[in-house]
Amino acid sequence: MHNMPRIEGLCSRQAHADFPEGTYERELGQEGFFGLCTHMIHKHAPTAWIEFNGSLRPRAFDLKGLTQDYHSPWEATMVLHNAYAQVRWWNVSTSMMDLVRNADGDELLFIHKGKANLYCDYGHLEITEGDYVLLPRGTMWRLDVIEPLQILMTEATGGAYSLPDKGIVGPHAIFDPAMLDVPKIDEQFKAQQHTRPTKIIVKRRNLLTAVTYPYNPLDALGWHGNLMVVRINVKDIRPLMSHRFHLPPSAHTTFVARRFVVCTFAPRPIESDPDALKVPFYHNNDDYEEFIFYHKGEFFSRDNIYPGMTTFHPAGFTHGPHPGAFKKGTDFARKETDEVAVMIDFRDAVDVGEEMEKIEWKEYIHSWKGITNP
C-alpha cells in the first residue's frame, strides 16, 4: 500500500468537509481511524440498501428487557464476548454477602443506574450513576447497594486497562489523570473489618472457586503503589472538539486494553462551520467491530434508539448516521449534543450472547431506509 494520497474524479480535498453539492462521503479505512484510508464521494447514501440477508448485519438490543436480578457479577448476562473481552449486563438490588475476585482480567464497571458503597482491597469508594470503576485483575471486592444498580461490565480477558496516549493534545486532555478517584482507608472501611467467616468467589477461566477465611480479608491498614482501583464519572470527561472538522470516534478514547478500546461520547457543541460534516461519517471500518451502549440523552447519529439500548455493528459493511439524524445534521437543526454513550471497538470478531436474541429489535436493519438523495 502507498502512503502518498492520490485524487481521482470529483471529490473534496479535505475529508469530512466541503463536499461537492448533492453527494455523500464514505471512508474506507484500516486500523480503526489511525491507518491508511480513502474517502469516496457517492451520489447515493451508502446505507440506502433495500434488502439485507445473512448473518452479517447491524443489530440492536434493549438491555432494559433483561430484568432478572443477580446477586453475583459472575451470574450477569453475557452480551458479547471473544477471547480478549467479555461484556455483561448486571442488575443487582441487594448487597453482596460474599467477596468476588476476577483472576481472568481487569474489570471495568459502568454504572448506568443506582448507587452503592464499594469495598475492596484498597478501601471504600461510593459509586453512582455515570461512574466508570476500574478494578485491576485479582482485586477482592463487594457492593453494599444503596439504590438498585444496572451495570455494564467489560472484562479485559487476559489483559489490563490503561489510559490512551493523548499525543499532541497532552496528558490532561479529555480528563486530567488527577480526576481519577481512588478508594480510601476511611472509618467506613475499618468498620467492616470483622472476624466472621468470609467467602471469596474467584473466577478463573470462567470457572468459580470458593475460598473461605475465618475473617474478612478486606483488612488493609494502608497501601502505596501505582496499581489500584480508580473511578471517573462521565460528567468529568471533557471531549475534544473542533468547530470546523468532525473528529473520529477514536478522539473520544477513555481506556485502552489488549485488542479493544473503550470510548465515551459526552455532550459537546456540534460543528458550526457551514461546510463541515456534523454527524458521524459513513465508513467501512472493517478492522473493528463496534458496540455502543446508550446511557443518556438523544444519540445524535441515531433514530429510535433510547437510553438502556445498545447497538452492534460487526465489521464488513458500510454504516453511518440514520436518515433522520443525517437530515438534522445537514439542516444544522441541533447546536449541541446531550448524549452520553459508551463505545467499545473490538479488533477481533465477537459473539453475541445467547440471551440477546429475546431482547433484539429485529427491524433495526431497516432503520436506514428512506434516504437515497441528499
GROMACS .gro file of C-alpha atoms in nm:
model
  374
    1MET     CA    1   0.000   0.000   0.000
    2HIS     CA    2   0.107   0.359  -0.055
    3ASN     CA    3   0.129   0.645   0.191
    4MET     CA    4   0.109   0.910  -0.081
    5PRO     CA    5  -0.252   1.027  -0.138
    6ARG     CA    6  -0.399   1.020  -0.489
    7ILE     CA    7  -0.705   1.203  -0.622
    8GLU     CA    8  -0.942   1.076  -0.888
    9GLY     CA    9  -1.260   1.233  -1.022
   10LEU     CA   10  -1.498   1.454  -0.824
   11CYS     CA   11  -1.407   1.487  -0.459
   12SER     CA   12  -1.326   1.725  -0.174
   13ARG     CA   13  -0.963   1.786  -0.083
   14GLN     CA   14  -1.047   1.798   0.290
   15ALA     CA   15  -1.202   1.488   0.447
   16HIS     CA   16  -1.540   1.539   0.618
   17ALA     CA   17  -1.588   1.889   0.474
   18ASP     CA   18  -1.659   2.084   0.155
   19PHE     CA   19  -1.843   1.802  -0.022
   20PRO     CA   20  -1.948   1.856  -0.383
   21GLU     CA   21  -2.316   1.953  -0.383
   22GLY     CA   22  -2.561   1.662  -0.369
   23THR     CA   23  -2.306   1.398  -0.267
   24TYR     CA   24  -2.221   1.165   0.022
   25GLU     CA   25  -1.880   1.078   0.164
   26ARG     CA   26  -1.774   0.727   0.267
   27GLU     CA   27  -1.446   0.646   0.445
   28LEU     CA   28  -1.264   0.320   0.376
   29GLY     CA   29  -1.004   0.279   0.647
   30GLN     CA   30  -0.766   0.042   0.820
   31GLU     CA   31  -0.650   0.013   1.181
   32GLY     CA   32  -0.952   0.193   1.319
   33PHE     CA   33  -0.922   0.558   1.228
   34PHE     CA   34  -0.542   0.564   1.251
   35GLY     CA   35  -0.431   0.376   0.939
   36LEU     CA   36  -0.447   0.419   0.563
   37CYS     CA   37  -0.782   0.545   0.435
   38THR     CA   38  -0.962   0.675   0.129
   39HIS     CA   39  -1.272   0.893   0.107
   40MET     CA   40  -1.519   0.803  -0.164
   41ILE     CA   41  -1.772   1.053  -0.294
   42HIS     CA   42  -2.107   0.895  -0.385
   43LYS     CA   43  -2.428   1.023  -0.537
   44HIS     CA   44  -2.641   0.792  -0.314
   45ALA     CA   45  -2.635   0.729   0.059
   46PRO     CA   46  -2.403   0.431   0.126
   47THR     CA   47  -2.657   0.278   0.367
   48ALA     CA   48  -2.962   0.301   0.140
   49TRP     CA   49  -2.997  -0.074   0.099
   50ILE     CA   50  -3.337  -0.225   0.018
   51GLU     CA   51  -3.261  -0.581   0.130
   52PHE     CA   52  -3.008  -0.733   0.371
   53ASN     CA   53  -2.987  -1.113   0.407
   54GLY     CA   54  -2.736  -1.314   0.606
   55SER     CA   55  -2.569  -1.317   0.945
   56LEU     CA   56  -2.360  -1.003   0.885
   57ARG     CA   57  -2.599  -0.727   0.986
   58PRO     CA   58  -2.632  -0.437   1.229
   59ARG     CA   59  -2.813  -0.539   1.546
   60ALA     CA   60  -2.982  -0.351   1.829
   61PHE     CA   61  -3.078  -0.476   2.175
   62ASP     CA   62  -3.280  -0.326   2.459
   63LEU     CA   63  -3.095  -0.419   2.777
   64LYS     CA   64  -3.387  -0.288   2.982
   65GLY     CA   65  -3.555  -0.613   2.880
   66LEU     CA   66  -3.305  -0.802   3.097
   67THR     CA   67  -3.487  -0.766   3.428
   68GLN     CA   68  -3.360  -1.062   3.631
   69ASP     CA   69  -3.165  -0.965   3.940
   70TYR     CA   70  -2.835  -1.139   4.016
   71HIS     CA   71  -2.652  -1.140   4.347
   72SER     CA   72  -2.313  -1.211   4.189
   73PRO     CA   73  -2.145  -1.042   3.892
   74TRP     CA   74  -2.041  -1.387   3.768
   75GLU     CA   75  -2.410  -1.464   3.708
   76ALA     CA   76  -2.466  -1.150   3.499
   77THR     CA   77  -2.598  -1.188   3.144
   78MET     CA   78  -2.339  -1.220   2.868
   79VAL     CA   79  -2.391  -0.955   2.599
   80LEU     CA   80  -2.081  -1.001   2.379
   81HIS     CA   81  -1.758  -1.194   2.409
   82ASN     CA   82  -1.441  -1.306   2.236
   83ALA     CA   83  -1.101  -1.430   2.350
   84TYR     CA   84  -0.999  -1.081   2.472
   85ALA     CA   85  -1.317  -0.938   2.625
   86GLN     CA   86  -1.647  -1.019   2.793
   87VAL     CA   87  -1.929  -0.767   2.810
   88ARG     CA   88  -2.202  -0.845   3.066
   89TRP     CA   89  -2.518  -0.674   3.193
   90TRP     CA   90  -2.572  -0.692   3.568
   91ASN     CA   91  -2.887  -0.599   3.761
   92VAL     CA   92  -2.820  -0.606   4.136
   93SER     CA   93  -3.054  -0.471   4.404
   94THR     CA   94  -2.930  -0.639   4.722
   95SER     CA   95  -2.592  -0.609   4.893
   96MET     CA   96  -2.336  -0.882   4.824
   97MET     CA   97  -2.265  -1.117   5.114
   98ASP     CA   98  -1.955  -1.270   4.954
   99LEU     CA   99  -1.646  -1.108   4.809
  100VAL     CA  100  -1.559  -1.170   4.445
  101ARG     CA  101  -1.229  -1.175   4.261
  102ASN     CA  102  -1.162  -1.190   3.887
  103ALA     CA  103  -0.848  -1.386   3.804
  104ASP     CA  104  -0.917  -1.368   3.428
  105GLY     CA  105  -0.859  -0.997   3.367
  106ASP     CA  106  -0.924  -0.638   3.466
  107GLU     CA  107  -1.292  -0.547   3.512
  108LEU     CA  108  -1.444  -0.216   3.405
  109LEU     CA  109  -1.784  -0.130   3.553
  110PHE     CA  110  -2.002   0.141   3.401
  111ILE     CA  111  -2.285   0.238   3.636
  112HIS     CA  112  -2.594   0.304   3.425
  113LYS     CA  113  -2.825   0.343   3.725
  114GLY     CA  114  -2.808   0.317   4.102
  115LYS     CA  115  -2.573   0.385   4.390
  116ALA     CA  116  -2.360   0.165   4.617
  117ASN     CA  117  -2.065   0.151   4.851
  118LEU     CA  118  -1.774  -0.042   4.701
  119TYR     CA  119  -1.543  -0.219   4.945
  120CYS     CA  120  -1.222  -0.363   4.802
  121ASP     CA  121  -0.859  -0.436   4.885
  122TYR     CA  122  -0.780  -0.066   4.856
  123GLY     CA  123  -1.055   0.068   5.080
  124HIS     CA  124  -1.401   0.223   5.045
  125LEU     CA  125  -1.545   0.413   4.748
  126GLU     CA  126  -1.900   0.532   4.687
  127ILE     CA  127  -2.012   0.475   4.329
  128THR     CA  128  -2.308   0.624   4.146
  129GLU     CA  129  -2.472   0.674   3.805
  130GLY     CA  130  -2.227   0.764   3.530
  131ASP     CA  131  -1.921   0.623   3.705
  132TYR     CA  132  -1.655   0.413   3.539
  133VAL     CA  133  -1.495   0.190   3.802
  134LEU     CA  134  -1.175   0.010   3.702
  135LEU     CA  135  -1.095  -0.299   3.909
  136PRO     CA  136  -0.750  -0.447   3.839
  137ARG     CA  137  -0.729  -0.822   3.795
  138GLY     CA  138  -0.715  -1.000   4.132
  139THR     CA  139  -0.893  -0.727   4.327
  140MET     CA  140  -1.126  -0.855   4.600
  141TRP     CA  141  -1.446  -0.652   4.620
  142ARG     CA  142  -1.813  -0.637   4.704
  143LEU     CA  143  -2.101  -0.390   4.678
  144ASP     CA  144  -2.330  -0.263   4.953
  145VAL     CA  145  -2.629  -0.147   4.750
  146ILE     CA  146  -2.786   0.189   4.835
  147GLU     CA  147  -3.010   0.211   4.525
  148PRO     CA  148  -3.063  -0.079   4.279
  149LEU     CA  149  -2.791  -0.089   4.016
  150GLN     CA  150  -2.774  -0.154   3.642
  151ILE     CA  151  -2.413  -0.211   3.541
  152LEU     CA  152  -2.236  -0.267   3.211
  153MET     CA  153  -1.932  -0.484   3.290
  154THR     CA  154  -1.641  -0.521   3.047
  155GLU     CA  155  -1.366  -0.768   3.126
  156ALA     CA  156  -1.025  -0.728   2.962
  157THR     CA  157  -0.967  -1.102   2.944
  158GLY     CA  158  -0.602  -1.187   2.988
  159GLY     CA  159  -0.513  -0.819   2.986
  160ALA     CA  160  -0.525  -0.485   3.161
  161TYR     CA  161  -0.669  -0.137   3.106
  162SER     CA  162  -0.462   0.176   3.067
  163LEU     CA  163  -0.517   0.536   2.967
  164PRO     CA  164  -0.472   0.624   2.600
  165ASP     CA  165  -0.171   0.811   2.466
  166LYS     CA  166  -0.323   1.156   2.404
  167GLY     CA  167  -0.044   1.264   2.174
  168ILE     CA  168  -0.006   1.629   2.081
  169VAL     CA  169  -0.306   1.741   2.291
  170GLY     CA  170  -0.119   1.639   2.607
  171PRO     CA  171  -0.198   1.412   2.903
  172HIS     CA  172  -0.454   1.647   3.059
  173ALA     CA  173  -0.693   1.648   2.761
  174ILE     CA  174  -1.032   1.474   2.786
  175PHE     CA  175  -0.972   1.434   3.160
  176ASP     CA  176  -0.677   1.506   3.384
  177PRO     CA  177  -0.549   1.183   3.544
  178ALA     CA  178  -0.570   1.374   3.874
  179MET     CA  179  -0.950   1.342   3.833
  180LEU     CA  180  -0.926   0.966   3.895
  181ASP     CA  181  -1.065   0.894   4.241
  182VAL     CA  182  -0.926   0.606   4.450
  183PRO     CA  183  -1.068   0.415   4.748
  184LYS     CA  184  -0.995   0.542   5.096
  185ILE     CA  185  -0.894   0.359   5.412
  186ASP     CA  186  -1.162   0.553   5.599
  187GLU     CA  187  -1.370   0.484   5.908
  188GLN     CA  188  -1.641   0.321   5.696
  189PHE     CA  189  -1.385   0.076   5.558
  190LYS     CA  190  -1.241   0.000   5.900
  191ALA     CA  191  -1.590  -0.060   6.040
  192GLN     CA  192  -1.646  -0.356   5.806
  193GLN     CA  193  -1.325  -0.536   5.914
  194HIS     CA  194  -1.495  -0.812   6.112
  195THR     CA  195  -1.376  -1.156   6.228
  196ARG     CA  196  -1.667  -1.360   6.092
  197PRO     CA  197  -1.604  -1.630   5.826
  198THR     CA  198  -1.596  -1.467   5.483
  199LYS     CA  199  -1.612  -1.631   5.144
  200ILE     CA  200  -1.442  -1.514   4.824
  201ILE     CA  201  -1.577  -1.637   4.489
  202VAL     CA  202  -1.285  -1.641   4.246
  203LYS     CA  203  -1.344  -1.659   3.869
  204ARG     CA  204  -1.065  -1.821   3.668
  205ARG     CA  205  -1.115  -1.943   3.310
  206ASN     CA  206  -1.487  -1.882   3.371
  207LEU     CA  207  -1.490  -2.145   3.648
  208LEU     CA  208  -1.572  -2.049   4.006
  209THR     CA  209  -1.379  -2.141   4.320
  210ALA     CA  210  -1.488  -2.054   4.676
  211VAL     CA  211  -1.217  -1.965   4.929
  212THR     CA  212  -1.327  -1.909   5.290
  213TYR     CA  213  -1.135  -1.713   5.555
  214PRO     CA  214  -1.214  -1.701   5.930
  215TYR     CA  215  -1.220  -1.321   5.900
  216ASN     CA  216  -1.290  -1.051   5.641
  217PRO     CA  217  -0.974  -1.036   5.425
  218LEU     CA  218  -1.051  -0.672   5.338
  219ASP     CA  219  -0.841  -0.576   5.639
  220ALA     CA  220  -0.583  -0.340   5.484
  221LEU     CA  221  -0.438  -0.072   5.709
  222GLY     CA  222  -0.281   0.119   5.421
  223TRP     CA  223  -0.110   0.084   5.084
  224HIS     CA  224   0.120   0.260   4.838
  225GLY     CA  225   0.191   0.195   4.470
  226ASN     CA  226   0.058   0.264   4.122
  227LEU     CA  227  -0.182  -0.031   4.080
  228MET     CA  228  -0.523   0.048   4.228
  229VAL     CA  229  -0.897   0.074   4.178
  230VAL     CA  230  -0.989   0.404   4.011
  231ARG     CA  231  -1.314   0.588   3.933
  232ILE     CA  232  -1.405   0.862   3.685
  233ASN     CA  233  -1.756   0.996   3.619
  234VAL     CA  234  -1.874   1.086   3.270
  235LYS     CA  235  -1.958   1.439   3.388
  236ASP     CA  236  -1.583   1.490   3.441
  237ILE     CA  237  -1.498   1.395   3.082
  238ARG     CA  238  -1.432   1.697   2.859
  239PRO     CA  239  -1.445   1.577   2.496
  240LEU     CA  240  -1.210   1.705   2.229
  241MET     CA  241  -1.394   1.943   1.995
  242SER     CA  242  -1.346   2.109   1.658
  243HIS     CA  243  -1.595   2.356   1.514
  244ARG     CA  244  -1.462   2.305   1.159
  245PHE     CA  245  -1.397   1.929   1.141
  246HIS     CA  246  -1.587   1.623   1.268
  247LEU     CA  247  -1.346   1.424   1.483
  248PRO     CA  248  -1.344   1.043   1.453
  249PRO     CA  249  -1.465   0.828   1.746
  250SER     CA  250  -1.104   0.746   1.836
  251ALA     CA  251  -1.068   1.106   1.959
  252HIS     CA  252  -1.301   1.011   2.245
  253THR     CA  253  -1.100   0.711   2.371
  254THR     CA  254  -1.122   0.676   2.750
  255PHE     CA  255  -0.946   0.343   2.817
  256VAL     CA  256  -0.739   0.107   2.605
  257ALA     CA  257  -0.698  -0.267   2.655
  258ARG     CA  258  -0.548  -0.556   2.464
  259ARG     CA  259  -0.730  -0.579   2.128
  260PHE     CA  260  -1.010  -0.332   2.214
  261VAL     CA  261  -1.073   0.026   2.323
  262VAL     CA  262  -1.344   0.198   2.529
  263CYS     CA  263  -1.463   0.542   2.415
  264THR     CA  264  -1.707   0.786   2.578
  265PHE     CA  265  -1.936   1.013   2.381
  266ALA     CA  266  -2.018   1.309   2.607
  267PRO     CA  267  -2.217   1.630   2.549
  268ARG     CA  268  -2.040   1.880   2.322
  269PRO     CA  269  -2.113   2.160   2.073
  270ILE     CA  270  -2.185   2.044   1.719
  271GLU     CA  271  -1.956   2.169   1.441
  272SER     CA  272  -2.061   2.522   1.341
  273ASP     CA  273  -1.869   2.562   1.014
  274PRO     CA  274  -2.135   2.552   0.739
  275ASP     CA  275  -1.919   2.327   0.519
  276ALA     CA  276  -1.819   2.079   0.792
  277LEU     CA  277  -1.987   1.741   0.840
  278LYS     CA  278  -2.199   1.749   1.158
  279VAL     CA  279  -2.273   1.380   1.208
  280PRO     CA  280  -2.050   1.069   1.204
  281PHE     CA  281  -1.932   0.994   0.853
  282TYR     CA  282  -2.032   0.684   0.660
  283HIS     CA  283  -1.746   0.441   0.690
  284ASN     CA  284  -1.615   0.091   0.630
  285ASN     CA  285  -1.413   0.035   0.946
  286ASP     CA  286  -1.351  -0.327   0.859
  287ASP     CA  287  -1.077  -0.386   1.115
  288TYR     CA  288  -1.301  -0.335   1.421
  289GLU     CA  289  -1.641  -0.449   1.550
  290GLU     CA  290  -1.840  -0.162   1.701
  291PHE     CA  291  -2.059  -0.184   2.012
  292ILE     CA  292  -2.234   0.121   2.163
  293PHE     CA  293  -2.429   0.140   2.488
  294TYR     CA  294  -2.662   0.440   2.514
  295HIS     CA  295  -2.665   0.575   2.868
  296LYS     CA  296  -2.836   0.911   2.847
  297GLY     CA  297  -2.980   1.171   2.609
  298GLU     CA  298  -3.058   1.158   2.235
  299PHE     CA  299  -2.782   0.999   2.033
  300PHE     CA  300  -2.716   1.247   1.753
  301SER     CA  301  -2.643   0.988   1.481
  302ARG     CA  302  -2.933   0.751   1.556
  303ASP     CA  303  -3.313   0.747   1.532
  304ASN     CA  304  -3.538   0.550   1.769
  305ILE     CA  305  -3.252   0.448   1.999
  306TYR     CA  306  -3.310   0.522   2.367
  307PRO     CA  307  -3.115   0.502   2.697
  308GLY     CA  308  -3.059   0.143   2.804
  309MET     CA  309  -3.032   0.019   2.446
  310THR     CA  310  -2.722  -0.096   2.265
  311THR     CA  311  -2.620  -0.141   1.903
  312PHE     CA  312  -2.367  -0.378   1.748
  313HIS     CA  313  -2.212  -0.327   1.404
  314PRO     CA  314  -1.986  -0.617   1.303
  315ALA     CA  315  -1.700  -0.545   1.065
  316GLY     CA  316  -1.773  -0.592   0.697
  317PHE     CA  317  -2.042  -0.345   0.589
  318THR     CA  318  -2.082   0.028   0.549
  319HIS     CA  319  -2.258   0.207   0.832
  320GLY     CA  320  -2.321   0.561   0.943
  321PRO     CA  321  -2.593   0.801   1.056
  322HIS     CA  322  -2.963   0.725   1.031
  323PRO     CA  323  -3.164   0.924   0.773
  324GLY     CA  324  -3.335   1.149   1.028
  325ALA     CA  325  -3.007   1.218   1.207
  326PHE     CA  326  -2.833   1.289   0.876
  327LYS     CA  327  -3.103   1.542   0.783
  328LYS     CA  328  -3.080   1.713   1.123
  329GLY     CA  329  -2.707   1.742   1.065
  330THR     CA  330  -2.732   1.890   0.717
  331ASP     CA  331  -3.002   2.131   0.840
  332PHE     CA  332  -2.788   2.216   1.145
  333ALA     CA  333  -3.107   2.159   1.347
  334ARG     CA  334  -2.914   2.094   1.669
  335LYS     CA  335  -2.634   2.311   1.802
  336GLU     CA  336  -2.506   2.068   2.065
  337THR     CA  337  -2.538   1.707   2.169
  338ASP     CA  338  -2.681   1.587   2.501
  339GLU     CA  339  -2.578   1.223   2.463
  340VAL     CA  340  -2.373   1.005   2.692
  341ALA     CA  341  -2.275   0.671   2.541
  342VAL     CA  342  -2.008   0.406   2.587
  343MET     CA  343  -1.849   0.265   2.271
  344ILE     CA  344  -1.631  -0.045   2.264
  345ASP     CA  345  -1.438  -0.119   1.945
  346PHE     CA  346  -1.310  -0.476   1.922
  347ARG     CA  347  -1.013  -0.563   1.700
  348ASP     CA  348  -1.136  -0.924   1.676
  349ALA     CA  349  -1.473  -1.074   1.589
  350VAL     CA  350  -1.714  -1.108   1.883
  351ASP     CA  351  -2.000  -1.348   1.950
  352VAL     CA  352  -2.338  -1.229   2.075
  353GLY     CA  353  -2.465  -1.380   2.400
  354GLU     CA  354  -2.740  -1.642   2.384
  355GLU     CA  355  -2.986  -1.428   2.581
  356MET     CA  356  -2.963  -1.131   2.344
  357GLU     CA  357  -3.198  -1.257   2.076
  358LYS     CA  358  -3.500  -1.231   2.307
  359ILE     CA  359  -3.439  -0.855   2.357
  360GLU     CA  360  -3.336  -0.777   1.998
  361TRP     CA  361  -3.502  -0.506   1.786
  362LYS     CA  362  -3.523  -0.716   1.469
  363GLU     CA  363  -3.624  -0.421   1.249
  364TYR     CA  364  -3.304  -0.229   1.321
  365ILE     CA  365  -3.165  -0.345   0.986
  366HIS     CA  366  -3.442  -0.149   0.811
  367SER     CA  367  -3.392   0.172   1.007
  368TRP     CA  368  -3.162   0.324   0.742
  369LYS     CA  369  -3.427   0.307   0.470
  370GLY     CA  370  -3.583   0.628   0.345
  371ILE     CA  371  -3.296   0.834   0.210
  372THR     CA  372  -3.144   0.796  -0.136
  373ASN     CA  373  -3.064   1.159  -0.222
  374PRO     CA  374  -2.944   1.444  -0.002
   0.00000   0.00000   0.00000
